[in-house]
PDB file of C-alpha atoms in Angstrom:
ATOM      1  CA  MET T 176      13.031 -32.409  -4.243  1.00 94.00           C
ATOM      2  CA  GLU T 177       9.357 -32.778  -4.495  1.00 96.00           C
ATOM      3  CA  LYS T 178       7.090 -31.093  -6.906  1.00 95.00           C
ATOM      4  CA  LEU T 179       4.056 -30.183  -5.818  1.00 95.00           C
ATOM      5  CA  GLN T 180       1.721 -29.153  -9.288  1.00 94.00           C
ATOM      6  CA  PHE T 181      -1.715 -28.051  -9.810  1.00 93.00           C
ATOM      7  CA  ASP T 182      -3.924 -25.678 -11.769  1.00 94.00           C
ATOM      8  CA  CYS T 183      -3.812 -22.126 -10.292  1.00 94.00           C
ATOM      9  CA  GLY T 184      -5.636 -20.729 -13.206  1.00 95.00           C
ATOM     10  CA  VAL T 185      -2.508 -18.814 -14.692  1.00 97.00           C
ATOM     11  CA  ARG T 186      -2.490 -18.435 -18.226  1.00 97.00           C
ATOM     12  CA  THR T 187       0.491 -17.622 -20.496  1.00 97.00           C
ATOM     13  CA  PHE T 188      -0.462 -14.948 -23.662  1.00 97.00           C
ATOM     14  CA  ARG T 189       2.681 -13.738 -26.572  1.00 97.00           C
ATOM     15  CA  VAL T 190       2.685 -10.323 -26.730  1.00 96.00           C
ATOM     16  CA  ASN T 191       3.313  -9.039 -30.291  1.00 94.00           C
ATOM     17  CA  GLY T 192       5.550 -12.224 -31.249  1.00 93.00           C
ATOM     18  CA  GLY T 193       8.258 -10.628 -27.927  1.00 94.00           C
ATOM     19  CA  GLU T 194       7.473 -11.572 -24.381  1.00 96.00           C
ATOM     20  CA  SER T 195       5.074 -13.154 -22.509  1.00 97.00           C
ATOM     21  CA  LEU T 196       2.321 -11.823 -20.296  1.00 98.00           C
ATOM     22  CA  ARG T 197       1.137 -14.454 -17.401  1.00 98.00           C
ATOM     23  CA  PHE T 198      -1.783 -13.952 -15.345  1.00 97.00           C
ATOM     24  CA  ASN T 199      -5.180 -15.302 -14.035  1.00 97.00           C
ATOM     25  CA  PRO T 200      -7.349 -14.203 -16.114  1.00 97.00           C
ATOM     26  CA  ALA T 201     -10.298 -15.031 -13.754  1.00 95.00           C
ATOM     27  CA  ASP T 202      -8.378 -13.683 -10.390  1.00 95.00           C
ATOM     28  CA  PRO T 203     -10.447 -11.612  -8.332  1.00 93.00           C
ATOM     29  CA  ASN T 204      -7.362  -9.665  -7.083  1.00 95.00           C
ATOM     30  CA  LEU T 205      -7.058  -8.724 -10.278  1.00 96.00           C
ATOM     31  CA  TYR T 206     -10.226  -6.689 -10.496  1.00 93.00           C
ATOM     32  CA  ALA T 207      -9.525  -5.085  -7.669  1.00 93.00           C
ATOM     33  CA  ARG T 208      -5.779  -4.048  -8.395  1.00 95.00           C
ATOM     34  CA  LEU T 209      -7.356  -3.330 -12.281  1.00 94.00           C
ATOM     35  CA  GLN T 210      -9.743  -0.508 -10.394  1.00 93.00           C
ATOM     36  CA  SER T 211      -7.415   0.769  -7.916  1.00 92.00           C
ATOM     37  CA  ALA T 212      -5.107   0.947 -11.014  1.00 93.00           C
ATOM     38  CA  GLY T 213      -7.907   2.984 -13.270  1.00 89.00           C
ATOM     39  CA  GLU T 214      -8.128   5.340  -9.882  1.00 88.00           C
ATOM     40  CA  ARG T 215      -4.279   6.109 -10.016  1.00 90.00           C
ATOM     41  CA  LEU T 216      -4.287   6.453 -13.831  1.00 89.00           C
ATOM     42  CA  ALA T 217      -6.411   9.682 -13.525  1.00 85.00           C
ATOM     43  CA  ASP T 218      -3.767  11.130 -11.084  1.00 85.00           C
ATOM     44  CA  ILE T 219      -0.930  10.258 -14.149  1.00 86.00           C
ATOM     45  CA  GLN T 220      -3.224  12.175 -16.371  1.00 84.00           C
ATOM     46  CA  LYS T 221      -3.568  15.438 -13.911  1.00 83.00           C
ATOM     47  CA  GLU T 222       0.011  15.150 -13.703  1.00 82.00           C
ATOM     48  CA  MET T 223       1.121  15.228 -17.347  1.00 80.00           C
ATOM     49  CA  GLY T 224       2.373  18.833 -18.364  1.00 76.00           C
ATOM     50  CA  GLY T 225       5.508  21.601 -18.695  1.00 76.00           C
ATOM     51  CA  ASP T 226       7.403  22.629 -20.338  1.00 82.00           C
ATOM     52  CA  ASP T 227       9.868  19.533 -20.962  1.00 87.00           C
ATOM     53  CA  VAL T 228       7.366  17.018 -22.648  1.00 88.00           C
ATOM     54  CA  PRO T 229      10.260  15.084 -23.265  1.00 89.00           C
ATOM     55  CA  LYS T 230      10.491  14.369 -19.831  1.00 90.00           C
ATOM     56  CA  MET T 231       6.575  14.517 -18.464  1.00 91.00           C
ATOM     57  CA  LEU T 232       6.078  11.896 -21.346  1.00 91.00           C
ATOM     58  CA  TRP T 233       9.106  10.129 -20.476  1.00 93.00           C
ATOM     59  CA  GLU T 234       7.888  10.278 -15.793  1.00 93.00           C
ATOM     60  CA  ALA T 235       4.503   9.256 -17.633  1.00 93.00           C
ATOM     61  CA  ASP T 236       5.649   5.929 -19.083  1.00 96.00           C
ATOM     62  CA  LYS T 237       7.654   4.901 -15.935  1.00 96.00           C
ATOM     63  CA  LYS T 238       4.102   5.321 -13.969  1.00 94.00           C
ATOM     64  CA  LEU T 239       1.941   3.537 -16.304  1.00 96.00           C
ATOM     65  CA  LYS T 240       4.610   0.600 -16.506  1.00 97.00           C
ATOM     66  CA  GLY T 241       4.761   0.576 -12.666  1.00 96.00           C
ATOM     67  CA  LEU T 242       0.821   0.458 -12.627  1.00 95.00           C
ATOM     68  CA  LEU T 243       1.165  -2.390 -14.917  1.00 97.00           C
ATOM     69  CA  CYS T 244       3.758  -4.449 -13.161  1.00 97.00           C
ATOM     70  CA  GLU T 245       0.960  -3.686  -9.708  1.00 96.00           C
ATOM     71  CA  VAL T 246      -2.176  -4.682 -11.926  1.00 96.00           C
ATOM     72  CA  PHE T 247      -0.089  -7.905 -13.494  1.00 97.00           C
ATOM     73  CA  PRO T 248       2.820  -8.411 -10.687  1.00 96.00           C
ATOM     74  CA  GLY T 249       5.688 -10.758 -12.077  1.00 96.00           C
ATOM     75  CA  ASN T 250       5.606  -9.916 -15.300  1.00 97.00           C
ATOM     76  CA  ASP T 251       8.516  -7.327 -16.393  1.00 97.00           C
ATOM     77  CA  MET T 252       6.573  -4.665 -18.187  1.00 97.00           C
ATOM     78  CA  GLU T 253      10.136  -2.551 -19.561  1.00 96.00           C
ATOM     79  CA  LYS T 254      10.391  -5.842 -21.547  1.00 96.00           C
ATOM     80  CA  LEU T 255       7.363  -6.625 -22.271  1.00 97.00           C
ATOM     81  CA  PHE T 256       6.990  -3.594 -24.921  1.00 97.00           C
ATOM     82  CA  ALA T 257      10.439  -3.952 -25.572  1.00 95.00           C
ATOM     83  CA  GLY T 258      11.331  -0.217 -24.019  1.00 95.00           C
ATOM     84  CA  VAL T 259       8.476   1.408 -26.067  1.00 97.00           C
ATOM     85  CA  ASN T 260       6.785   4.393 -24.362  1.00 97.00           C
ATOM     86  CA  LEU T 261       2.933   3.723 -23.260  1.00 97.00           C
ATOM     87  CA  LEU T 262       2.452   6.953 -25.105  1.00 95.00           C
ATOM     88  CA  ALA T 263       4.164   5.921 -28.238  1.00 96.00           C
ATOM     89  CA  PRO T 264       0.913   6.965 -30.763  1.00 96.00           C
ATOM     90  CA  THR T 265       0.002   4.009 -33.497  1.00 97.00           C
ATOM     91  CA  LYS T 266      -1.083   3.827 -36.893  1.00 97.00           C
ATOM     92  CA  SER T 267      -4.288   3.082 -35.206  1.00 96.00           C
ATOM     93  CA  GLY T 268      -4.406   6.753 -34.059  1.00 97.00           C
ATOM     94  CA  LYS T 269      -4.242   5.218 -30.361  1.00 97.00           C
ATOM     95  CA  THR T 270      -1.435   5.091 -27.913  1.00 96.00           C
ATOM     96  CA  VAL T 271      -0.119   1.796 -27.078  1.00 97.00           C
ATOM     97  CA  PHE T 272      -1.119   1.833 -23.836  1.00 96.00           C
ATOM     98  CA  GLU T 273      -4.461   1.875 -25.525  1.00 96.00           C
ATOM     99  CA  ASN T 274      -3.969  -0.902 -27.663  1.00 97.00           C
ATOM    100  CA  PHE T 275      -2.974  -2.959 -25.774  1.00 97.00           C
ATOM    101  CA  MET T 276      -5.925  -2.755 -23.002  1.00 96.00           C
ATOM    102  CA  GLU T 277      -8.208  -3.063 -26.061  1.00 97.00           C
ATOM    103  CA  ALA T 278      -6.323  -6.461 -26.835  1.00 97.00           C
ATOM    104  CA  LEU T 279      -7.140  -7.362 -22.963  1.00 97.00           C
ATOM    105  CA  GLU T 280     -10.335  -6.117 -23.578  1.00 96.00           C
ATOM    106  CA  PRO T 281     -11.628  -9.651 -24.535  1.00 97.00           C
ATOM    107  CA  ILE T 282      -9.496 -11.708 -22.007  1.00 97.00           C
ATOM    108  CA  LEU T 283     -10.111  -9.803 -19.035  1.00 96.00           C
ATOM    109  CA  THR T 284     -14.375  -9.157 -19.866  1.00 96.00           C
ATOM    110  CA  ALA T 285     -14.473 -13.449 -19.800  1.00 96.00           C
ATOM    111  CA  GLY T 286     -12.292 -14.039 -16.867  1.00 95.00           C
ATOM    112  CA  ALA T 287     -14.287 -11.517 -14.813  1.00 94.00           C
ATOM    113  CA  GLU T 288     -17.528 -13.439 -16.077  1.00 95.00           C
ATOM    114  CA  GLU T 289     -15.915 -16.418 -15.101  1.00 93.00           C
ATOM    115  CA  CYS T 290     -14.450 -15.318 -11.819  1.00 91.00           C
ATOM    116  CA  ALA T 291     -18.584 -13.557 -10.939  1.00 92.00           C
ATOM    117  CA  LYS T 292     -19.965 -17.473 -12.293  1.00 91.00           C
ATOM    118  CA  ARG T 293     -17.439 -19.262  -9.559  1.00 87.00           C
ATOM    119  CA  ILE T 294     -18.710 -16.415  -6.518  1.00 85.00           C
ATOM    120  CA  VAL T 295     -22.300 -16.533  -7.268  1.00 84.00           C
ATOM    121  CA  GLY T 296     -22.367 -20.490  -7.521  1.00 77.00           C
ATOM    122  CA  GLU T 297     -20.335 -20.999  -4.610  1.00 69.00           C
ATOM    123  CA  SER T 298     -22.985 -18.570  -2.792  1.00 66.00           C
ATOM    124  CA  ASN T 299     -25.987 -20.599  -3.815  1.00 68.00           C
ATOM    125  CA  ALA T 300     -24.100 -24.258  -2.574  1.00 54.00           C
TER     126      ALA T 300
END
């Protein structure tokens, strides 16, 4: 079988010394998926409540990991987070989810800027 190899911009990030997260930070589809996930995140927050707190946290974790799988397709979020609930508190006082998104922020910002420069450059050509 012949091989076809080319640069598709995918980068790999080892998360907390464990599993790897793979995505292209400059992919415009990534930002569309992030926007969609952000809108749905509000729905998940509204659904949180009720008397069975452990069950509610478990269900919210599944939904959050599902959203992240949609944003970063091809990645297994259950493995990436080693089974830890994304709503678990950490020493920083934030949840695992908040810490993860905060760690991604500079990567996503740089990727969005690269994407925007490319789009603007192409429209000026």
